[in-house]
Coordinates of C-alpha atoms in Angstrom, one line a residue:
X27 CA 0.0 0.0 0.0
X28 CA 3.0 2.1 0.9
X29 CA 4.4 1.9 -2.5
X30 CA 1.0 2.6 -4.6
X31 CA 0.2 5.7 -1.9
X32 CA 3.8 7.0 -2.9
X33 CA 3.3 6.9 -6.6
X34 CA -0.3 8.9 -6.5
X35 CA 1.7 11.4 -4.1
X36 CA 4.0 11.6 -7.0
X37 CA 6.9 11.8 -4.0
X38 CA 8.9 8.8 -2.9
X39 CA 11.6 7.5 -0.3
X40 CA 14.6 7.1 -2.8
X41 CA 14.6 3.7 -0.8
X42 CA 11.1 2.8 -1.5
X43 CA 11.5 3.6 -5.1
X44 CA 14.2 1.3 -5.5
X45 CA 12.1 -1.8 -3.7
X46 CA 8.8 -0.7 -5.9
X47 CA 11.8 -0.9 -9.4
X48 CA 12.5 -4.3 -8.0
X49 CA 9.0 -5.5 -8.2
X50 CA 8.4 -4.6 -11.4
X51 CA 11.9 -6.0 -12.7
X52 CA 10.1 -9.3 -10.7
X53 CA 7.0 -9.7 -11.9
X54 CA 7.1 -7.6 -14.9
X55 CA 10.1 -7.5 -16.7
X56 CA 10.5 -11.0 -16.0
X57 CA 7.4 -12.6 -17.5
X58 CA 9.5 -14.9 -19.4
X59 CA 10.9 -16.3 -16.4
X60 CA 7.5 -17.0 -15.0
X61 CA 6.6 -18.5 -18.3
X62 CA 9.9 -20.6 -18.4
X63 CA 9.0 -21.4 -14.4
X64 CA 5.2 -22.8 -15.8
X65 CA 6.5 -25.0 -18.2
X66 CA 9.2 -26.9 -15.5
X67 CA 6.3 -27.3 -13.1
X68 CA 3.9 -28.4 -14.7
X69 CA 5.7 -31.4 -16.0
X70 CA 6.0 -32.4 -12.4
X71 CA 3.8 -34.9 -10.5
X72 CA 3.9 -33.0 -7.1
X73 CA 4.5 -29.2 -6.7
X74 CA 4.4 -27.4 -2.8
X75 CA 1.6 -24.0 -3.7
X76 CA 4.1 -22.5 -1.3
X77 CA 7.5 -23.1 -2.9
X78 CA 5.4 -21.5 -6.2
X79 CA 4.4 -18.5 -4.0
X80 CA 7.8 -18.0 -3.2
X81 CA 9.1 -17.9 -6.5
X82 CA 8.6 -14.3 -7.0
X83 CA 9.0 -13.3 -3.4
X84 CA 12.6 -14.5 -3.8
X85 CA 13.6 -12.9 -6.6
X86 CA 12.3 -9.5 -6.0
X87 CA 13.6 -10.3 -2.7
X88 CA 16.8 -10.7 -4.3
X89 CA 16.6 -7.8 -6.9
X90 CA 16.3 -6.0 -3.8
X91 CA 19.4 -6.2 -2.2
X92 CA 21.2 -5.6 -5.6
X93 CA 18.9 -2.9 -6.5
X94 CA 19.6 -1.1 -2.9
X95 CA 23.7 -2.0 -3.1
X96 CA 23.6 0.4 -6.6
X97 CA 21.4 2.6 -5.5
X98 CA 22.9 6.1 -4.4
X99 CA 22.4 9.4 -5.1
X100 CA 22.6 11.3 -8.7
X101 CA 23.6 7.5 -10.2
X102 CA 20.6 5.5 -9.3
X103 CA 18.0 6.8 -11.4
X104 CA 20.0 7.4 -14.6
X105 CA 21.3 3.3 -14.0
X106 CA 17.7 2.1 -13.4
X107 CA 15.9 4.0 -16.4
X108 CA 18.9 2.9 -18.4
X109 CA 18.3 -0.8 -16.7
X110 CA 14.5 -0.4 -17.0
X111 CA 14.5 0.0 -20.7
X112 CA 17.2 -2.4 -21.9
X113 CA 15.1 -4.6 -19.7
X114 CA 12.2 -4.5 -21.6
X115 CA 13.9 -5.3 -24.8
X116 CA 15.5 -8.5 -23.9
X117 CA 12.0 -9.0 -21.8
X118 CA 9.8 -8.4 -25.3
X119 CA 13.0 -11.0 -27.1
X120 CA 12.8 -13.3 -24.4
X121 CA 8.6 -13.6 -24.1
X122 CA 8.2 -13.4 -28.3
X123 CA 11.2 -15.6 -29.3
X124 CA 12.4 -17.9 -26.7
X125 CA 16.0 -16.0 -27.0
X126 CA 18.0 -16.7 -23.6
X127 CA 20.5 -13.6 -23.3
X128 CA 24.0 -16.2 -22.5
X129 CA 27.4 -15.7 -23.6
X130 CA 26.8 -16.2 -27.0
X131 CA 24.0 -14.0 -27.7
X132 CA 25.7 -11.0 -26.3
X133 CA 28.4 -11.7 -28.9
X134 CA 25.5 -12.1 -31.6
X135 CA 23.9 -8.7 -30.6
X136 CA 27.4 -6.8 -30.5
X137 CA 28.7 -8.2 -33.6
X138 CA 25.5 -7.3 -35.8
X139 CA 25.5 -4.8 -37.9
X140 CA 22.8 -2.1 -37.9
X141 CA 21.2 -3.2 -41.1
X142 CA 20.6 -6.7 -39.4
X143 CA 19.9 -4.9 -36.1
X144 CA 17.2 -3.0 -38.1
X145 CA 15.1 -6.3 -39.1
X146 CA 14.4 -7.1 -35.7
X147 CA 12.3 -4.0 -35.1
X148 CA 8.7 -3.8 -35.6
X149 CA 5.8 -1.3 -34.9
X150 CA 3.9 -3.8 -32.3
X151 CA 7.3 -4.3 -30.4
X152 CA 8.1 -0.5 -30.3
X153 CA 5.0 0.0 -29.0
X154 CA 5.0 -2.4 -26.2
X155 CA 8.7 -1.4 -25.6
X156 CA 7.3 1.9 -24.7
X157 CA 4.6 0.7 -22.2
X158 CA 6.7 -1.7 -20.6
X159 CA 10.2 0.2 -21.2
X160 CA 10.0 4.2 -21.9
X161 CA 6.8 4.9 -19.4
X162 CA 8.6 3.3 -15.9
X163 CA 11.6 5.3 -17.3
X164 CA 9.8 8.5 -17.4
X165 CA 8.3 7.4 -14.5
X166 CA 12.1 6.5 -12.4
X167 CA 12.8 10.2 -14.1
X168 CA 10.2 12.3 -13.1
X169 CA 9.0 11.2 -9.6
X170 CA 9.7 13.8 -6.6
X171 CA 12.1 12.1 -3.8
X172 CA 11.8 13.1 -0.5
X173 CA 14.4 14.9 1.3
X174 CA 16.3 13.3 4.1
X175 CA 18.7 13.1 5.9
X176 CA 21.7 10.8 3.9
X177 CA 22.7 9.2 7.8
X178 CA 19.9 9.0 9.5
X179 CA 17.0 8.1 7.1
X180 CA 19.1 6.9 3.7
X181 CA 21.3 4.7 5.1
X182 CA 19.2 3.4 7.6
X183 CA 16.4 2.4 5.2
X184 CA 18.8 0.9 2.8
X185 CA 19.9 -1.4 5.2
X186 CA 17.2 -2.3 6.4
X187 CA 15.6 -2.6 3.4
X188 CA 18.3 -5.2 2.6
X189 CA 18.9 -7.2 6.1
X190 CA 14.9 -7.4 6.0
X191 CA 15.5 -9.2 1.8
X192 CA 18.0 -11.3 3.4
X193 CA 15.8 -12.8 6.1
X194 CA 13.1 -13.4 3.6
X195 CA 15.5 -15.3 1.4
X196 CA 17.0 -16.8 4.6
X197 CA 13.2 -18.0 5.8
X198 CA 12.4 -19.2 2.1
X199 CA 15.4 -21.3 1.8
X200 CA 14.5 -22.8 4.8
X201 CA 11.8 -24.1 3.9
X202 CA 11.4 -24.8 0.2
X203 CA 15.7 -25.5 -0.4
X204 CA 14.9 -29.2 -1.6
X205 CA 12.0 -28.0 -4.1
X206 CA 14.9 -24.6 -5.3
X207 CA 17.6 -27.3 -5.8
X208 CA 15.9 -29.8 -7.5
X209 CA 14.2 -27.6 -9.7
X210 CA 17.8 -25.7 -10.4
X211 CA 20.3 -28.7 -10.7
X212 CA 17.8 -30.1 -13.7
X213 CA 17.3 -26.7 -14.8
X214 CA 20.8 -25.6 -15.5
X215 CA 19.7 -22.6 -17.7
X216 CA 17.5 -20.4 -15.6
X217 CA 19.8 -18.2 -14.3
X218 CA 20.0 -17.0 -17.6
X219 CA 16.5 -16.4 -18.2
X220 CA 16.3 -13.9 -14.9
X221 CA 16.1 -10.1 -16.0
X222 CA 18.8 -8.5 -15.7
X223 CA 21.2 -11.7 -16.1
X224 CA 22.4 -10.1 -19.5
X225 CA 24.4 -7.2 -17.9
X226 CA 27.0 -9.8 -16.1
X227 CA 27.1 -11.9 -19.6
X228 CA 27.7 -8.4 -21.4
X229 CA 30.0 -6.9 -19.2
X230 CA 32.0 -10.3 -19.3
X231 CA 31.9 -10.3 -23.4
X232 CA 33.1 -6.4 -23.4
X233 CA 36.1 -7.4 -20.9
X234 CA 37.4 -10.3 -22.7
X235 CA 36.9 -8.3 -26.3
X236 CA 37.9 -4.8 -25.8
X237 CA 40.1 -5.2 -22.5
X238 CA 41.8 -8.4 -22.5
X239 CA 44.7 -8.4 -24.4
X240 CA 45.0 -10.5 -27.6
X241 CA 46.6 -13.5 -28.0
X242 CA 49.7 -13.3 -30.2
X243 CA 49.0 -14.4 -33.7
X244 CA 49.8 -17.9 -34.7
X245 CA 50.5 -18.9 -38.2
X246 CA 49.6 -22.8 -38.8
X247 CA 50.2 -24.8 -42.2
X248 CA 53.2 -23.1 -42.8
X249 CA 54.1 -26.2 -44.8
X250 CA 51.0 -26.0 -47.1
X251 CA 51.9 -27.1 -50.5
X252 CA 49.6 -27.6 -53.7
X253 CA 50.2 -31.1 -55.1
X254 CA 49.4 -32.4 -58.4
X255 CA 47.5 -35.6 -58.8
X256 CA 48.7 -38.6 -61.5
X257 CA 45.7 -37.5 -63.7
X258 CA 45.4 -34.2 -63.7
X259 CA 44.2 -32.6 -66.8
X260 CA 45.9 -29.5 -66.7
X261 CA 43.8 -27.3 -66.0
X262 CA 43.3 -25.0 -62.8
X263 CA 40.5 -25.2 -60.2
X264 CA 37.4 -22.6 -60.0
X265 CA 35.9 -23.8 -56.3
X266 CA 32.8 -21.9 -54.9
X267 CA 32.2 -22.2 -51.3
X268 CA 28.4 -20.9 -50.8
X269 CA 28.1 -20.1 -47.2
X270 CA 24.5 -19.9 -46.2
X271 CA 22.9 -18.3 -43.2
X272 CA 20.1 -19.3 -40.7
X273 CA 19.2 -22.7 -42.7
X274 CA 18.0 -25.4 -41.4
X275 CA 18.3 -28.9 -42.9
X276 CA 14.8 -30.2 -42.0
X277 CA 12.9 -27.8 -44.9
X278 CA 15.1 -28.8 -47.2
X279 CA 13.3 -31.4 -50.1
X280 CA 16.6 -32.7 -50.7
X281 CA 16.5 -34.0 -47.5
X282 CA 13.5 -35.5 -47.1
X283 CA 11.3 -32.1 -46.8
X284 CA 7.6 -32.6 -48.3
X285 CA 7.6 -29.2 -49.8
X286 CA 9.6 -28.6 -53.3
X287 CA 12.0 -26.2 -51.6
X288 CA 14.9 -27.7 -54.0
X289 CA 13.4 -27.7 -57.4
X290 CA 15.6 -25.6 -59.1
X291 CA 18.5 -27.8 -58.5
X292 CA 16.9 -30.7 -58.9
X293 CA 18.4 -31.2 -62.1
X294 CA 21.8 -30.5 -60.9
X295 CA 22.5 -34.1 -58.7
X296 CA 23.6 -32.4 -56.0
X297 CA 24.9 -34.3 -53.0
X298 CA 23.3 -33.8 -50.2
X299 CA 24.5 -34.5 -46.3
X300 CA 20.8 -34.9 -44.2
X301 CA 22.4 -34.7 -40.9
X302 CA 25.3 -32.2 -40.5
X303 CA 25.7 -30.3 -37.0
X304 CA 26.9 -27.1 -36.4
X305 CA 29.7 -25.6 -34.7
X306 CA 27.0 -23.1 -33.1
X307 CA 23.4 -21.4 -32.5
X308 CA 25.1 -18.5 -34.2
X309 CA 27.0 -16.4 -36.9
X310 CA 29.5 -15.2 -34.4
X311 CA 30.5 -18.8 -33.2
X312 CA 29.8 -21.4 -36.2
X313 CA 31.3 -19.2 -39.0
X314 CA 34.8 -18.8 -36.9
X315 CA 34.9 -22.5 -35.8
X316 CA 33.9 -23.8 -39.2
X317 CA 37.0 -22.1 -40.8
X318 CA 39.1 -22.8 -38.1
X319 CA 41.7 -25.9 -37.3
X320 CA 39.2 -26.5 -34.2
X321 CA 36.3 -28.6 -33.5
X322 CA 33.2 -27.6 -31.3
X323 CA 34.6 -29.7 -28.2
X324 CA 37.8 -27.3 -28.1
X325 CA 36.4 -24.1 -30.1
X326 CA 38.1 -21.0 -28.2
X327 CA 37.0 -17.7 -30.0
X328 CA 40.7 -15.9 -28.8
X329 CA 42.4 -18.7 -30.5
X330 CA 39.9 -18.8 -34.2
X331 CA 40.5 -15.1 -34.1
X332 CA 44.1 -15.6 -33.6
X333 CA 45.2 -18.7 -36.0
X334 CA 44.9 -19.4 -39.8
X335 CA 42.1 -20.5 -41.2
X336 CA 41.7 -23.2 -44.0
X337 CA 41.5 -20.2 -46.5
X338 CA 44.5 -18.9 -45.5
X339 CA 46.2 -22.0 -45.6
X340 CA 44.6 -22.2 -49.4
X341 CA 46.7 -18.8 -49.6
X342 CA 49.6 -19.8 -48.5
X343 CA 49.6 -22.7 -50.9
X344 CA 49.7 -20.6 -54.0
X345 CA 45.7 -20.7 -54.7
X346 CA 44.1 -17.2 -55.6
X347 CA 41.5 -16.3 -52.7
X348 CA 38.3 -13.7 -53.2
X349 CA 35.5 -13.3 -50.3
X350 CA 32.3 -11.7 -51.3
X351 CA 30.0 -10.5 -48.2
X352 CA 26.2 -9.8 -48.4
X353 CA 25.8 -11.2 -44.3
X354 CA 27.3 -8.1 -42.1
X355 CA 30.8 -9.7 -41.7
X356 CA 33.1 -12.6 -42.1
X357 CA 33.7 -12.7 -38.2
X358 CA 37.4 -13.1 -38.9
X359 CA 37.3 -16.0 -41.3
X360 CA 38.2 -13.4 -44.2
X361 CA 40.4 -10.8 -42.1
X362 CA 43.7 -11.8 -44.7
X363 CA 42.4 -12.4 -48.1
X364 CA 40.9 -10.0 -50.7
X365 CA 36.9 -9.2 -49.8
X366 CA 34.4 -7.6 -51.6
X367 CA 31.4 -6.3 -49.4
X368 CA 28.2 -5.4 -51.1
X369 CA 27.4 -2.3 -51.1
X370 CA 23.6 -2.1 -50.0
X371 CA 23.0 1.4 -51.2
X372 CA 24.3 0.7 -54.3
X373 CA 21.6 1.7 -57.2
X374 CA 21.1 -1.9 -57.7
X375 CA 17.6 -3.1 -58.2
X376 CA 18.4 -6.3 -56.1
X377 CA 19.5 -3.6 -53.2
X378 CA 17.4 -1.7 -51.0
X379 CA 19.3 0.9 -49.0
X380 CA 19.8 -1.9 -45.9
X381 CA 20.4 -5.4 -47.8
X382 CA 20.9 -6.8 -51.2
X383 CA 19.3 -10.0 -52.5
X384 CA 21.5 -13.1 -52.5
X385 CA 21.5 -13.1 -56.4
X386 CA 23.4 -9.7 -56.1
X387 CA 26.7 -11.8 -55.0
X388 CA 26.6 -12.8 -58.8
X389 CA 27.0 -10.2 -59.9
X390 CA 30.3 -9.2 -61.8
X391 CA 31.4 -12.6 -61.2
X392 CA 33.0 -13.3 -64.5
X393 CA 35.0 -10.3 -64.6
X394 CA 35.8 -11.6 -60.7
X395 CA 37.2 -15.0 -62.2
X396 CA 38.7 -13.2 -64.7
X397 CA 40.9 -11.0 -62.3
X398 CA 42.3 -14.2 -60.2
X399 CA 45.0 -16.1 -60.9
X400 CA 45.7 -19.9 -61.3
X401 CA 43.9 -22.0 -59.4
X402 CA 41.1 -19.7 -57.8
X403 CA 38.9 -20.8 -54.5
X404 CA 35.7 -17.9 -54.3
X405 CA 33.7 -17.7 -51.0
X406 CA 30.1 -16.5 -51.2
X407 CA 29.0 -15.4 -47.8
X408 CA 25.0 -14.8 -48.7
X409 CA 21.7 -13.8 -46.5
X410 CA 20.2 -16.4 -47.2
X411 CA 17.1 -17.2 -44.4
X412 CA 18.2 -14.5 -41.9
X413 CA 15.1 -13.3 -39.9
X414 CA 12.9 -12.4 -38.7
X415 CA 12.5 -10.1 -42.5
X416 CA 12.0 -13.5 -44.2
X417 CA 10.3 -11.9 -46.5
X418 CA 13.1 -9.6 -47.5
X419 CA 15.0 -12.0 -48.8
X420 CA 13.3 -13.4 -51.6
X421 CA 11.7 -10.5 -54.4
X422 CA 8.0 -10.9 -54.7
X423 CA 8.0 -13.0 -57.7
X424 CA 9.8 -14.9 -55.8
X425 CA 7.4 -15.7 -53.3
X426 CA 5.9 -19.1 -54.4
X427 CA 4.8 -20.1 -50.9
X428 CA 1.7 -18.5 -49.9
X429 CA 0.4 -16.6 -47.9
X430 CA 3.5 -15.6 -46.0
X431 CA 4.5 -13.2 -43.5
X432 CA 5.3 -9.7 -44.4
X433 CA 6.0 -8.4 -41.1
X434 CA 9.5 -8.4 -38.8
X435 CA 6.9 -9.2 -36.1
X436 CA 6.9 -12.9 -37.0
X437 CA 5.0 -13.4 -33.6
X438 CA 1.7 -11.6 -34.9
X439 CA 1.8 -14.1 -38.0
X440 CA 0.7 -17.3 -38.6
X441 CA 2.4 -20.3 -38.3
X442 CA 1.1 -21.0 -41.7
X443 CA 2.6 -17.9 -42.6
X444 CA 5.9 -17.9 -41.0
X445 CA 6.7 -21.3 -42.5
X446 CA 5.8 -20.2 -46.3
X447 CA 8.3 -17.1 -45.7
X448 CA 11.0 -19.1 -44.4
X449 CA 10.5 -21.8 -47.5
X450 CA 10.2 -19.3 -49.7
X451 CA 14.2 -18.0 -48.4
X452 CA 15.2 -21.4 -49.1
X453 CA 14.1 -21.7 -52.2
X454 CA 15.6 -18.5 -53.1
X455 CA 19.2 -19.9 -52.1
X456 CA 18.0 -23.0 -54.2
X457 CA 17.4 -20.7 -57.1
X458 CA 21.0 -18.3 -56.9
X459 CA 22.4 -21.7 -56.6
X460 CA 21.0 -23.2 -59.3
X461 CA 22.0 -19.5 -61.4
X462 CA 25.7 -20.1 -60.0
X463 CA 25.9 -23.6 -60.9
X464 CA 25.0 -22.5 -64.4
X465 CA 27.8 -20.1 -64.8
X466 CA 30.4 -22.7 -63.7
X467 CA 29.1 -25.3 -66.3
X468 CA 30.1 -22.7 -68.7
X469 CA 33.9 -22.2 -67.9
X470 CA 33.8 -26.4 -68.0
X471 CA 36.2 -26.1 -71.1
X472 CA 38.4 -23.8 -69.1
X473 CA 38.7 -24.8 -65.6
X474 CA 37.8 -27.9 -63.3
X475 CA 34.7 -26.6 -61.3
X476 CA 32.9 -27.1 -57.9
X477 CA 30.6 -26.0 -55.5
X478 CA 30.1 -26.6 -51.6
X479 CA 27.2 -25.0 -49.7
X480 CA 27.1 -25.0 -45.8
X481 CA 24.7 -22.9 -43.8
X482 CA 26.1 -21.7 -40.5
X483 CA 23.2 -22.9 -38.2
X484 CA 19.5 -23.7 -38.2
X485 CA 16.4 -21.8 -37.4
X486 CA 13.5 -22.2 -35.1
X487 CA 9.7 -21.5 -36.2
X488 CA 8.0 -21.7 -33.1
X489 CA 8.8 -25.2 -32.2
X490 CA 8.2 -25.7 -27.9
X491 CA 8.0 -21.4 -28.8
X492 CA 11.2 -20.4 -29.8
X493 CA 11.9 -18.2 -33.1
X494 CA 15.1 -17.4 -34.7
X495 CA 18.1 -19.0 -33.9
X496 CA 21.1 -18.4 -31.0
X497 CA 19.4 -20.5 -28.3
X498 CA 21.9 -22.2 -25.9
X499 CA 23.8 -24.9 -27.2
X500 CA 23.0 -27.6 -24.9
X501 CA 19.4 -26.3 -25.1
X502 CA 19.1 -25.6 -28.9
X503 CA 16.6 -28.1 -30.7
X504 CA 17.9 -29.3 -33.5
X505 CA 16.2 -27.3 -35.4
X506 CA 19.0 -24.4 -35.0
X507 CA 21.9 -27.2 -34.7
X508 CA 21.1 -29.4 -38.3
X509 CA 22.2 -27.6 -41.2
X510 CA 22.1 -28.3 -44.9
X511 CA 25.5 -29.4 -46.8
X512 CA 25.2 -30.0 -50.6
X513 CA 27.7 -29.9 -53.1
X514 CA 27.8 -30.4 -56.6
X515 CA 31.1 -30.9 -59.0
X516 CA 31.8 -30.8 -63.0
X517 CA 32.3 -33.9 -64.9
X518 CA 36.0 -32.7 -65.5
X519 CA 36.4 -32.1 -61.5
X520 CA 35.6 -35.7 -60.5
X521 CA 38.2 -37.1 -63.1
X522 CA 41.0 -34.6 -62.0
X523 CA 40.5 -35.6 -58.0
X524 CA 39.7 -39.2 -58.9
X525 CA 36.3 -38.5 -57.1
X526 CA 33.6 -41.4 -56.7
X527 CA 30.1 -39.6 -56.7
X528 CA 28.5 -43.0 -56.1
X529 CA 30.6 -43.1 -52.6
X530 CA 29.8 -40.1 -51.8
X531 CA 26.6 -40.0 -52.5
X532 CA 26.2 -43.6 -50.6
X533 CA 28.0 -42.1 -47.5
X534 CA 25.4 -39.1 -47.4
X535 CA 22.2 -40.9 -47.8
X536 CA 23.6 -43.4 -45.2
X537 CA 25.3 -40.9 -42.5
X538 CA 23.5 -40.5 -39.2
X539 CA 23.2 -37.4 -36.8
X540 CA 26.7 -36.9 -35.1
X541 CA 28.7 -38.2 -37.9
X542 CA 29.6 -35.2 -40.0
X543 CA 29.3 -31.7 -38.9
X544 CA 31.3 -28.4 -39.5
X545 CA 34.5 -30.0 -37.9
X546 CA 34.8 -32.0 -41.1
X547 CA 35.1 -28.6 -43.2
X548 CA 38.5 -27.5 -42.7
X549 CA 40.7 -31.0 -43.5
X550 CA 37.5 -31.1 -46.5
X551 CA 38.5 -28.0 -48.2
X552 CA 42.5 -28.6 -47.5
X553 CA 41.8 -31.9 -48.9
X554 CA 39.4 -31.6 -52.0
X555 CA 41.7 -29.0 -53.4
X556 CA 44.8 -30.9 -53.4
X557 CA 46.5 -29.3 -50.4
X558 CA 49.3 -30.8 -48.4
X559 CA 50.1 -30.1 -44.9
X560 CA 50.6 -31.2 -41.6
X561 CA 47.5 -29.5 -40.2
X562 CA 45.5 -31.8 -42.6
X563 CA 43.4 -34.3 -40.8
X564 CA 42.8 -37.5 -42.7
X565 CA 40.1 -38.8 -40.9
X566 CA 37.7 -35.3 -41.1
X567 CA 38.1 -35.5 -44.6
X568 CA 34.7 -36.5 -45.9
X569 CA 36.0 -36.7 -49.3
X570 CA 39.0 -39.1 -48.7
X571 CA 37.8 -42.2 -48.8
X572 CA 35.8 -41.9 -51.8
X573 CA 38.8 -40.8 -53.8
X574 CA 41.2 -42.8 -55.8
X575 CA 44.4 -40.6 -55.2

């Protein structure tokens, strides 16, 4: 009563305002805790009414003391209404998408660029960002504090404020600890999901990138030659590496998918891997591992960002290197090597002031070949299925899914809806593959020619009510962690590497889950283009044992 009698008064304790901002970080602001908390208990057979009464009583208690240990004079407001309304974001994220604000996310929101950034914005979230967000902020702002004396009444107050939290949590602990230790030891995750958990993840990600100092860079595959095989035919190698973004394997009718998401390659025999995992949930972690000497068990980002990747290696080996970017960034992988970003403003009618279609890439691409050197290995880094602007990745005519979803709000559309937008991105990356796979048919008299096409993790649609991608590892459905790997290769390419389609094709139609993911990339690329060194591993090779030299 207190604290409602204080807000009509428009004047507050400082102390009181503080307890009243930690209620509505607990009950508010943390809605997708309490929806998080619903589903855990109501998959149990017995639940104590009082350990779930308690729930919320211990975290505001909680918020409480740490609330009242920042508070202070001429710093606390301006830290809570900066707190309240980054709150409310990552609360609107977290109730709407599933997204869980760890480690990895905080390096996936700081290494987006504002482009992608902008896609996630919509008119139904700005407004409830404002109720939710700017209003309490306005609110923390504007309300009168009452004057008092900073010994006698502030102090005072605070701690009592906080020996009075600790007791509750002291009493609570008491009784329910069995019920808050089951529930936490099989529910790993949670402390993630409490608002404000994200400012110790992103205070730990701006230490370790902008104030710890680098490792010192280590060059690997120093002894990286380019052999020649018994029957080579002379001429050089053209090698496209598409790298996709946000697909997953499972709407893909190549692998299995009802929906004819693949029927402009159709034609093309492309091999296609059904059950590759990925390095990550995330741009920021599966592109750097994927090019990297490391697998997923050892993956240190210091280390990827550090070391030589297989393109570099490629380099190093005498084998002309080009990176073209329509995906905000390489994340390291292309730091070395020549790169051509597209230019988004460009008066392109594939461009639109913040992102270019995916055929864009293609763009120039003979004259690109024609510049390089020898034996010449291009990476395409595309957009592919980023969300949640499915639909701005695919041109209307384009759009042979219907009705889709329109909107950056994917949470205000139908699943029906949401599902024909994200086909209809796949099928676009179908169709600027198919165009790409045309072009290197015609240098066939010229050059032996190949393509490989990888996403860099899955996406979710709603599944158990998660959207978009970047979910824990260890929580991620596979959904976000099974991506699509297809590849396709020239008559003349198959002779020169003494490649066995038929075993390849055998092993992909036959490999389970676990058996090849993005580990198997690096020794791949060192392998399949006739590079030798003693970085090389044999057995992650998936094109070594169906080749005959």
């Amino acid at each position: 009563m207190k604290c409602s009698s204080s807000v009509f008064n428009k004047e507050m304790n400082y102390n009181i305002l503080v307890f009243c901002i930690a209620i509505y970080f607990g009950i508010v602001l943390n809605i997708p805790l309490w929806q998080t908390f619903y589903e855990i208990l109501s998959k149990l057979e017995i639940v104590s009414v009082g350990f779930i009464i308690s729930l919320p009583i211990f975290l505001i208690a909680a918020l409480n003391i740490i609330f009242q240990l920042l508070a202070w004079p001429y710093i606390g407001r301006v830290l809570f209404s900066v707190l309240t309304f980054v709150s409310a974001i990552t609360a609107y994220a977290s109730y709407h998408y599933g997204i869980i604000f760890d480690y990895g996310m905080m390096e996936n929101i700081f290494e987006t660029n504002s482009g992608e950034a902008a896609s996630y914005f919509s008119l139904s979230g700005l407004i409830a960002i404002i109720i939710i967000g700017v209003v309490p902020c306005l609110f923390i702002i504007g309300v009168k504090i009452k004057k008092q004396s900073f010994i006698k009444t502030f102090v005072i107050y605070k701690l009592i404020s906080i020996v009075v939290s600790i007791l509750i949590i002291i009493l609570i602990a008491a009784l329910f600890y069995k019920d808050y230790a089951s529930v936490g030891r099989n529910n790993k995750y949670l402390n993630r999901v409490i608002n404000p958990s994200y400012v110790y993840t992103g205070i730990k990600y701006i230490d370790r990138t902008y104030f710890t100092k680098p490792i010192p860079y280590q060059k690997i595959g120093t002894d990286a030659k380019l052999v020649t095989t018994a029957t080579s035919n002379g001429k050089p190698t053209l090698f496209v590496f598409v790298l996709g973004e946000t697909a997953r394997s499972q709407n893909y009718q190549a692998n299995g998918y009802a929906r004819p998401t693949n029927q402009y390659t159709q034609s093309d025999n492309m091999i296609s891997f059904k059950n590759v995992t990925s390095c990550g949930t995330a741009t920021a972690v599966s592109v750097p591992c994927m090019f990297s000497a490391m697998n997923r068990s050892n993956y240190k980002k210091a280390i990827a960002y550090n070391q030589d990747t297989f393109i570099d290696i490629l380099h190093r080996a005498g084998i002309s290197i080009l990176w073209k970017e329509n995906d905000g960034g390489d994340k390291g992988a292309g730091d070395r090597i020549q790169k051509i970003t597209l230019n988004h403003s460009a008066t392109d009618p594939l461009c639109d002031g913040e992102s270019c279609l995916d055929m864009a890439l293609l763009n120039n691409f003979h004259q690109e070949v024609a510049n390089m050197k020898g034996n010449k290995f291009i990476t395409l880094h595309i957009m592919g299925s980023h969300g949640p602007t499915y639909y701005k990745r695919y041109p209307k005519d384009r759009a042979f899914f219907k009705p889709d979803c329109q909107r950056s709000d994917i949470e205000n559309c139908t699943k029906e809806q949401i599902v024909n937008s994200y086909d209809n991105t796949i099928l676009y990356t179908d169709y600027m593959i198919s165009q790409l796979i045309q072009q290197l048919k015609g240098y066939s008299d010229k050059y032996n020619t190949a393509l490989f096409y990888i996403s860099d993790h899955g996406e979710s649609l709603g599944e158990g009510g998660l959207y978009l991608h970047g979910t824990p590892y260890s929580l991620a459905p596979k959904y976000q962690t099974t991506v699509p790997m297809m590849m396709w290769f020239s008559k003349s390419f198959t002779q020169d590497r003494g490649l066995n389609l038929t075993c390849l094709e055998n092993i992909a139609n036959n490999a389970k889950r676990g058996d090849y993911s993005q580990d198997n990339v690096f020794s791949s690329m060192l392998g399949i283009m006739n590079v030798n060194t003693s970085v090389y591993k044999p057995k992650q090779d998936l094109f070594r044992q169906c080749r005959t030299h």
